[in-house]
PDB file of C-alpha atoms in Angstrom:
ATOM      1  CA  ASN F   1     178.842  56.457  78.396  1.00  0.00           C
ATOM      2  CA  ALA F   2     178.143  54.766  81.722  1.00  0.00           C
ATOM      3  CA  GLY F   3     174.427  54.441  82.601  1.00  0.00           C
ATOM      4  CA  VAL F   4     172.597  55.614  85.809  1.00  0.00           C
ATOM      5  CA  MET F   5     174.537  54.017  88.593  1.00  0.00           C
ATOM      6  CA  GLN F   6     172.578  53.162  91.383  1.00  0.00           C
ATOM      7  CA  ASN F   7     174.439  51.596  95.181  1.00  0.00           C
ATOM      8  CA  PRO F   8     174.136  49.835  96.867  1.00  0.00           C
ATOM      9  CA  ARG F   9     172.082  47.145  94.972  1.00  0.00           C
ATOM     10  CA  HIS F  10     170.641  45.202  97.975  1.00  0.00           C
ATOM     11  CA  LEU F  11     170.478  46.948 101.561  1.00  0.00           C
ATOM     12  CA  VAL F  12     169.280  45.370 104.613  1.00  0.00           C
ATOM     13  CA  ARG F  13     168.183  47.131 107.424  1.00  0.00           C
ATOM     14  CA  ARG F  14     166.173  46.434 111.156  1.00  0.00           C
ATOM     15  CA  ARG F  15     163.399  48.553 112.308  1.00  0.00           C
ATOM     16  CA  GLY F  16     164.647  51.978 112.991  1.00  0.00           C
ATOM     17  CA  GLN F  17     167.929  51.901 111.573  1.00  0.00           C
ATOM     18  CA  GLU F  18     168.350  54.444 108.644  1.00  0.00           C
ATOM     19  CA  ALA F  19     168.861  53.974 104.748  1.00  0.00           C
ATOM     20  CA  ARG F  20     171.022  55.775 102.359  1.00  0.00           C
ATOM     21  CA  LEU F  21     170.289  55.191  98.701  1.00  0.00           C
ATOM     22  CA  ARG F  22     172.482  56.870  96.246  1.00  0.00           C
ATOM     23  CA  CYS F  23     172.012  57.552  92.587  1.00  0.00           C
ATOM     24  CA  SER F  24     174.559  59.012  89.997  1.00  0.00           C
ATOM     25  CA  PRO F  25     173.113  60.263  86.981  1.00  0.00           C
ATOM     26  CA  MET F  26     173.763  59.897  83.386  1.00  0.00           C
ATOM     27  CA  LYS F  27     177.006  61.862  82.149  1.00  0.00           C
ATOM     28  CA  GLY F  28     175.529  65.142  81.051  1.00  0.00           C
ATOM     29  CA  HIS F  29     172.165  64.724  82.937  1.00  0.00           C
ATOM     30  CA  SER F  30     170.957  67.098  85.171  1.00  0.00           C
ATOM     31  CA  HIS F  31     167.409  65.657  86.171  1.00  0.00           C
ATOM     32  CA  VAL F  32     167.111  63.170  88.814  1.00  0.00           C
ATOM     33  CA  TYR F  33     163.975  61.503  89.833  1.00  0.00           C
ATOM     34  CA  TRP F  34     163.040  58.886  92.285  1.00  0.00           C
ATOM     35  CA  TYR F  35     160.643  56.055  92.079  1.00  0.00           C
ATOM     36  CA  ARG F  36     159.515  52.932  94.482  1.00  0.00           C
ATOM     37  CA  GLN F  37     158.302  50.063  92.962  1.00  0.00           C
ATOM     38  CA  LEU F  38     156.204  47.526  95.715  1.00  0.00           C
ATOM     39  CA  PRO F  39     155.886  44.232  94.978  1.00  0.00           C
ATOM     40  CA  GLU F  40     152.932  43.586  92.292  1.00  0.00           C
ATOM     41  CA  GLU F  41     152.912  47.158  92.078  1.00  0.00           C
ATOM     42  CA  GLY F  42     154.001  50.023  89.470  1.00  0.00           C
ATOM     43  CA  LEU F  43     156.787  52.604  89.520  1.00  0.00           C
ATOM     44  CA  LYS F  44     155.356  55.201  92.011  1.00  0.00           C
ATOM     45  CA  PHE F  45     156.810  58.717  91.897  1.00  0.00           C
ATOM     46  CA  MET F  46     158.647  60.370  94.604  1.00  0.00           C
ATOM     47  CA  VAL F  47     160.730  63.083  93.829  1.00  0.00           C
ATOM     48  CA  TYR F  48     162.311  65.113  91.329  1.00  0.00           C
ATOM     49  CA  LEU F  49     165.356  67.106  91.477  1.00  0.00           C
ATOM     50  CA  GLN F  50     167.701  69.420  89.943  1.00  0.00           C
ATOM     51  CA  LYS F  51     171.504  70.244  91.090  1.00  0.00           C
ATOM     52  CA  GLU F  52     170.921  71.573  94.621  1.00  0.00           C
ATOM     53  CA  ASN F  53     167.136  71.824  94.100  1.00  0.00           C
ATOM     54  CA  ILE F  54     163.973  70.023  94.838  1.00  0.00           C
ATOM     55  CA  ILE F  55     161.597  70.632  92.062  1.00  0.00           C
ATOM     56  CA  ASP F  56     158.691  68.455  92.567  1.00  0.00           C
ATOM     57  CA  GLU F  57     158.541  66.374  95.927  1.00  0.00           C
ATOM     58  CA  SER F  58     154.713  65.547  95.630  1.00  0.00           C
ATOM     59  CA  GLY F  59     155.088  61.734  95.895  1.00  0.00           C
ATOM     60  CA  MET F  60     157.559  61.793  98.939  1.00  0.00           C
ATOM     61  CA  PRO F  61     156.138  60.621 102.232  1.00  0.00           C
ATOM     62  CA  LYS F  62     155.764  63.355 104.657  1.00  0.00           C
ATOM     63  CA  GLU F  63     158.066  61.950 107.242  1.00  0.00           C
ATOM     64  CA  ARG F  64     160.966  60.000 107.597  1.00  0.00           C
ATOM     65  CA  PHE F  65     162.375  60.440 103.821  1.00  0.00           C
ATOM     66  CA  SER F  66     164.466  62.697 101.815  1.00  0.00           C
ATOM     67  CA  ALA F  67     166.231  63.597  99.123  1.00  0.00           C
ATOM     68  CA  GLU F  68     169.168  65.841  97.632  1.00  0.00           C
ATOM     69  CA  PHE F  69     171.191  66.376  95.050  1.00  0.00           C
ATOM     70  CA  PRO F  70     174.037  68.325  95.744  1.00  0.00           C
ATOM     71  CA  LYS F  71     176.422  70.547  93.710  1.00  0.00           C
ATOM     72  CA  GLU F  72     179.260  67.677  93.692  1.00  0.00           C
ATOM     73  CA  GLY F  73     178.362  63.988  94.284  1.00  0.00           C
ATOM     74  CA  PRO F  74     175.496  61.734  93.460  1.00  0.00           C
ATOM     75  CA  SER F  75     172.214  62.348  94.626  1.00  0.00           C
ATOM     76  CA  ILE F  76     170.893  60.831  97.858  1.00  0.00           C
ATOM     77  CA  LEU F  77     167.143  59.217  99.218  1.00  0.00           C
ATOM     78  CA  ARG F  78     167.727  58.926 102.850  1.00  0.00           C
ATOM     79  CA  ILE F  79     165.053  56.976 104.940  1.00  0.00           C
ATOM     80  CA  GLN F  80     164.878  57.556 108.758  1.00  0.00           C
ATOM     81  CA  GLN F  81     163.590  55.184 111.222  1.00  0.00           C
ATOM     82  CA  VAL F  82     162.844  52.433 108.605  1.00  0.00           C
ATOM     83  CA  VAL F  83     159.851  50.525 108.963  1.00  0.00           C
ATOM     84  CA  ARG F  84     158.721  46.965 107.181  1.00  0.00           C
ATOM     85  CA  GLY F  85     156.604  48.950 105.060  1.00  0.00           C
ATOM     86  CA  ASP F  86     159.597  50.803 103.467  1.00  0.00           C
ATOM     87  CA  SER F  87     160.779  47.608 102.240  1.00  0.00           C
ATOM     88  CA  ALA F  88     160.827  48.036  98.220  1.00  0.00           C
ATOM     89  CA  ALA F  89     162.720  48.536  95.002  1.00  0.00           C
ATOM     90  CA  TYR F  90     163.831  52.147  94.849  1.00  0.00           C
ATOM     91  CA  PHE F  91     164.796  53.227  91.326  1.00  0.00           C
ATOM     92  CA  CYS F  92     166.372  56.755  90.256  1.00  0.00           C
ATOM     93  CA  ALA F  93     165.942  57.929  86.564  1.00  0.00           C
ATOM     94  CA  SER F  94     167.722  60.752  84.930  1.00  0.00           C
ATOM     95  CA  SER F  95     167.077  62.963  82.061  1.00  0.00           C
ATOM     96  CA  PRO F  96     168.893  65.916  80.185  1.00  0.00           C
ATOM     97  CA  LEU F  97     165.490  67.826  80.206  1.00  0.00           C
ATOM     98  CA  ASP F  98     162.111  67.428  81.659  1.00  0.00           C
ATOM     99  CA  SER F  99     160.798  64.314  81.630  1.00  0.00           C
ATOM    100  CA  TRP F 100     157.881  65.108  79.211  1.00  0.00           C
ATOM    101  CA  ALA F 101     160.233  66.165  76.304  1.00  0.00           C
ATOM    102  CA  GLY F 102     162.373  62.811  76.647  1.00  0.00           C
ATOM    103  CA  GLU F 103     162.491  59.430  78.311  1.00  0.00           C
ATOM    104  CA  LEU F 104     163.791  58.500  81.472  1.00  0.00           C
ATOM    105  CA  PHE F 105     166.758  56.481  81.737  1.00  0.00           C
ATOM    106  CA  PHE F 106     166.417  54.059  84.941  1.00  0.00           C
ATOM    107  CA  GLY F 107     169.270  52.628  87.082  1.00  0.00           C
ATOM    108  CA  GLU F 108     168.850  49.360  87.939  1.00  0.00           C
ATOM    109  CA  GLY F 109     167.664  50.216  91.243  1.00  0.00           C
ATOM    110  CA  SER F 110     167.929  49.589  95.199  1.00  0.00           C
ATOM    111  CA  ARG F 111     166.533  46.850  96.842  1.00  0.00           C
ATOM    112  CA  LEU F 112     166.069  47.795 100.429  1.00  0.00           C
ATOM    113  CA  THR F 113     164.641  44.960 102.815  1.00  0.00           C
ATOM    114  CA  VAL F 114     163.743  45.859 106.167  1.00  0.00           C
ATOM    115  CA  LEU F 115     163.776  43.259 108.800  1.00  0.00           C
TER     116      LEU F 115
ATOM    117  CA  GLU Q   1     143.510  61.823  90.024  1.00  0.00           C
ATOM    118  CA  ASP Q   2     145.962  60.709  87.018  1.00  0.00           C
ATOM    119  CA  LYS Q   3     145.816  57.333  86.532  1.00  0.00           C
ATOM    120  CA  VAL Q   4     147.201  54.812  83.914  1.00  0.00           C
ATOM    121  CA  VAL Q   5     145.828  51.257  83.677  1.00  0.00           C
ATOM    122  CA  GLN Q   6     147.447  48.368  81.713  1.00  0.00           C
ATOM    123  CA  SER Q   7     145.971  45.444  80.635  1.00  0.00           C
ATOM    124  CA  PRO Q   8     146.000  42.203  80.538  1.00  0.00           C
ATOM    125  CA  LEU Q   9     148.028  41.963  84.022  1.00  0.00           C
ATOM    126  CA  SER Q  10     149.565  38.912  82.874  1.00  0.00           C
ATOM    127  CA  LEU Q  11     150.042  36.894  79.306  1.00  0.00           C
ATOM    128  CA  VAL Q  12     151.331  33.523  78.593  1.00  0.00           C
ATOM    129  CA  VAL Q  13     152.156  32.771  75.049  1.00  0.00           C
ATOM    130  CA  HIS Q  14     153.933  30.348  72.782  1.00  0.00           C
ATOM    131  CA  GLU Q  15     156.948  31.270  70.505  1.00  0.00           C
ATOM    132  CA  GLY Q  16     156.040  33.020  67.322  1.00  0.00           C
ATOM    133  CA  ASP Q  17     152.665  34.289  68.814  1.00  0.00           C
ATOM    134  CA  THR Q  18     151.381  37.996  68.141  1.00  0.00           C
ATOM    135  CA  VAL Q  19     150.723  39.927  71.075  1.00  0.00           C
ATOM    136  CA  THR Q  20     149.003  43.318  72.167  1.00  0.00           C
ATOM    137  CA  LEU Q  21     149.133  45.114  75.228  1.00  0.00           C
ATOM    138  CA  ASN Q  22     146.762  47.599  76.164  1.00  0.00           C
ATOM    139  CA  CYS Q  23     147.435  51.227  77.915  1.00  0.00           C
ATOM    140  CA  SER Q  24     144.299  53.740  79.064  1.00  0.00           C
ATOM    141  CA  TYR Q  25     145.474  56.856  80.691  1.00  0.00           C
ATOM    142  CA  GLU Q  26     144.042  59.921  82.257  1.00  0.00           C
ATOM    143  CA  VAL Q  27     146.992  62.110  82.687  1.00  0.00           C
ATOM    144  CA  THR Q  28     146.119  65.903  83.230  1.00  0.00           C
ATOM    145  CA  ASN Q  29     147.585  68.153  80.513  1.00  0.00           C
ATOM    146  CA  PHE Q  30     148.751  65.044  78.579  1.00  0.00           C
ATOM    147  CA  ARG Q  31     152.105  65.515  76.881  1.00  0.00           C
ATOM    148  CA  SER Q  32     153.454  61.643  76.068  1.00  0.00           C
ATOM    149  CA  LEU Q  33     153.133  58.074  76.366  1.00  0.00           C
ATOM    150  CA  LEU Q  34     156.156  55.744  77.136  1.00  0.00           C
ATOM    151  CA  TRP Q  35     156.517  52.164  76.972  1.00  0.00           C
ATOM    152  CA  TYR Q  36     159.473  50.448  78.972  1.00  0.00           C
ATOM    153  CA  LYS Q  37     160.356  46.514  79.122  1.00  0.00           C
ATOM    154  CA  GLN Q  38     161.419  45.480  82.582  1.00  0.00           C
ATOM    155  CA  GLU Q  39     163.587  42.492  83.027  1.00  0.00           C
ATOM    156  CA  LYS Q  40     164.781  41.598  86.286  1.00  0.00           C
ATOM    157  CA  LYS Q  41     166.746  44.953  86.133  1.00  0.00           C
ATOM    158  CA  ALA Q  42     166.880  48.522  85.032  1.00  0.00           C
ATOM    159  CA  PRO Q  43     163.556  49.307  82.921  1.00  0.00           C
ATOM    160  CA  THR Q  44     164.441  50.212  79.579  1.00  0.00           C
ATOM    161  CA  PHE Q  45     162.905  52.839  76.988  1.00  0.00           C
ATOM    162  CA  LEU Q  46     160.956  51.214  74.260  1.00  0.00           C
ATOM    163  CA  PHE Q  47     158.872  54.093  72.421  1.00  0.00           C
ATOM    164  CA  MET Q  48     157.304  57.630  73.562  1.00  0.00           C
ATOM    165  CA  LEU Q  49     154.307  58.591  71.667  1.00  0.00           C
ATOM    166  CA  THR Q  50     153.038  62.404  71.537  1.00  0.00           C
ATOM    167  CA  SER Q  51     150.916  62.029  68.225  1.00  0.00           C
ATOM    168  CA  SER Q  52     147.815  60.632  67.733  1.00  0.00           C
ATOM    169  CA  GLY Q  53     147.713  57.501  64.829  1.00  0.00           C
ATOM    170  CA  ILE Q  54     151.466  57.693  63.985  1.00  0.00           C
ATOM    171  CA  GLU Q  55     153.075  53.794  64.538  1.00  0.00           C
ATOM    172  CA  LYS Q  56     156.458  53.899  65.912  1.00  0.00           C
ATOM    173  CA  LYS Q  57     158.424  50.720  64.925  1.00  0.00           C
ATOM    174  CA  SER Q  58     161.192  49.019  66.007  1.00  0.00           C
ATOM    175  CA  GLY Q  59     162.099  45.775  64.972  1.00  0.00           C
ATOM    176  CA  ARG Q  60     159.431  43.032  66.033  1.00  0.00           C
ATOM    177  CA  LEU Q  61     157.671  45.875  68.140  1.00  0.00           C
ATOM    178  CA  SER Q  62     155.300  48.915  67.399  1.00  0.00           C
ATOM    179  CA  SER Q  63     153.197  50.873  69.236  1.00  0.00           C
ATOM    180  CA  ILE Q  64     150.259  53.739  68.660  1.00  0.00           C
ATOM    181  CA  LEU Q  65     148.259  56.324  70.456  1.00  0.00           C
ATOM    182  CA  ASP Q  66     144.863  57.384  70.312  1.00  0.00           C
ATOM    183  CA  LYS Q  67     144.497  60.652  72.042  1.00  0.00           C
ATOM    184  CA  LYS Q  68     140.928  60.871  71.413  1.00  0.00           C
ATOM    185  CA  GLU Q  69     140.228  57.424  73.128  1.00  0.00           C
ATOM    186  CA  LEU Q  70     142.949  58.003  75.798  1.00  0.00           C
ATOM    187  CA  PHE Q  71     144.358  54.767  74.836  1.00  0.00           C
ATOM    188  CA  SER Q  72     147.489  53.291  73.602  1.00  0.00           C
ATOM    189  CA  ILE Q  73     149.000  49.368  72.190  1.00  0.00           C
ATOM    190  CA  LEU Q  74     152.205  47.712  72.106  1.00  0.00           C
ATOM    191  CA  ASN Q  75     152.138  44.768  69.863  1.00  0.00           C
ATOM    192  CA  ILE Q  76     155.105  42.214  69.687  1.00  0.00           C
ATOM    193  CA  THR Q  77     154.395  40.009  66.771  1.00  0.00           C
ATOM    194  CA  ALA Q  78     156.842  36.695  66.202  1.00  0.00           C
ATOM    195  CA  THR Q  79     157.301  36.649  70.125  1.00  0.00           C
ATOM    196  CA  GLN Q  80     160.796  34.866  71.374  1.00  0.00           C
ATOM    197  CA  THR Q  81     161.612  33.590  74.967  1.00  0.00           C
ATOM    198  CA  GLY Q  82     163.519  36.884  75.162  1.00  0.00           C
ATOM    199  CA  ASP Q  83     160.538  39.119  74.652  1.00  0.00           C
ATOM    200  CA  SER Q  84     159.599  37.845  78.519  1.00  0.00           C
ATOM    201  CA  ALA Q  85     159.493  40.530  80.870  1.00  0.00           C
ATOM    202  CA  ILE Q  86     156.974  42.989  82.575  1.00  0.00           C
ATOM    203  CA  TYR Q  87     156.146  46.039  79.963  1.00  0.00           C
ATOM    204  CA  LEU Q  88     155.202  49.299  81.672  1.00  0.00           C
ATOM    205  CA  CYS Q  89     153.220  52.266  80.271  1.00  0.00           C
ATOM    206  CA  ALA Q  90     153.429  55.513  81.722  1.00  0.00           C
ATOM    207  CA  GLY Q  91     151.761  58.510  80.931  1.00  0.00           C
ATOM    208  CA  GLY Q  92     153.473  62.263  81.264  1.00  0.00           C
ATOM    209  CA  GLY Q  93     151.921  65.539  81.669  1.00  0.00           C
ATOM    210  CA  ALA Q  94     152.366  68.904  82.371  1.00  0.00           C
ATOM    211  CA  THR Q  95     154.319  68.189  85.601  1.00  0.00           C
ATOM    212  CA  ASN Q  96     157.593  66.355  85.232  1.00  0.00           C
ATOM    213  CA  LYS Q  97     156.807  62.892  87.031  1.00  0.00           C
ATOM    214  CA  LEU Q  98     155.807  59.921  84.906  1.00  0.00           C
ATOM    215  CA  ILE Q  99     152.437  58.162  85.803  1.00  0.00           C
ATOM    216  CA  PHE Q 100     153.328  54.257  85.272  1.00  0.00           C
ATOM    217  CA  GLY Q 101     150.610  51.389  85.349  1.00  0.00           C
ATOM    218  CA  THR Q 102     151.372  48.588  87.168  1.00  0.00           C
ATOM    219  CA  GLY Q 103     152.837  46.853  83.893  1.00  0.00           C
ATOM    220  CA  THR Q 104     151.579  43.613  82.114  1.00  0.00           C
ATOM    221  CA  LEU Q 105     153.967  40.569  82.602  1.00  0.00           C
ATOM    222  CA  LEU Q 106     154.635  38.976  79.468  1.00  0.00           C
ATOM    223  CA  ALA Q 107     155.854  35.100  79.362  1.00  0.00           C
ATOM    224  CA  VAL Q 108     156.458  33.482  76.164  1.00  0.00           C
ATOM    225  CA  GLN Q 109     157.335  29.761  76.537  1.00  0.00           C
ATOM    226  CA  PRO Q 110     159.143  27.920  73.825  1.00  0.00           C
TER     227      PRO Q 110
END
């Protein structure tokens, strides 16, 4: 049973470009969460999605960031017009239930570097 | 605002030592406290605690929750170099997001 798969593992973008990060949850999991980890900081919640629905996006920056989890295919975290401050590790996690009912299973992260 | 605070920020010990990592939390409508181990990859789940005073144990690792004092500890006995990692504590509340602390960086020297 494959774990949470994220790609790309590393992404380099120049300021102003777009970054797309993909996440395939564990088989049988219908809940996806995106977290951002800045150097020397903990994981910060960004968004919680179920298939075709954004449930909680309270941690998403108001501009340039968007997320989706379509009926078919992986969840996508999209960052438009990237800036240096977007450089971070972006972790995806999945669960079969709401997170408070069980643990989250994390992917290995996508490390975005903005030049 | 919900927050989770871990201490110490970092710790260096020698193999065979016992360590205690601390986590205090303020989480609205608290439901659970989770511990994760993060090496240079995905955080891996260690424990989930929902009830006060009941120790959870897995090999050399154990953890306990005090819901009155809003506190949890993670103990590692007979440490090994493979225990070197960042240990993350997270609180889960009524919403579906986990609030993470900044972690404790543990280095176990041979």
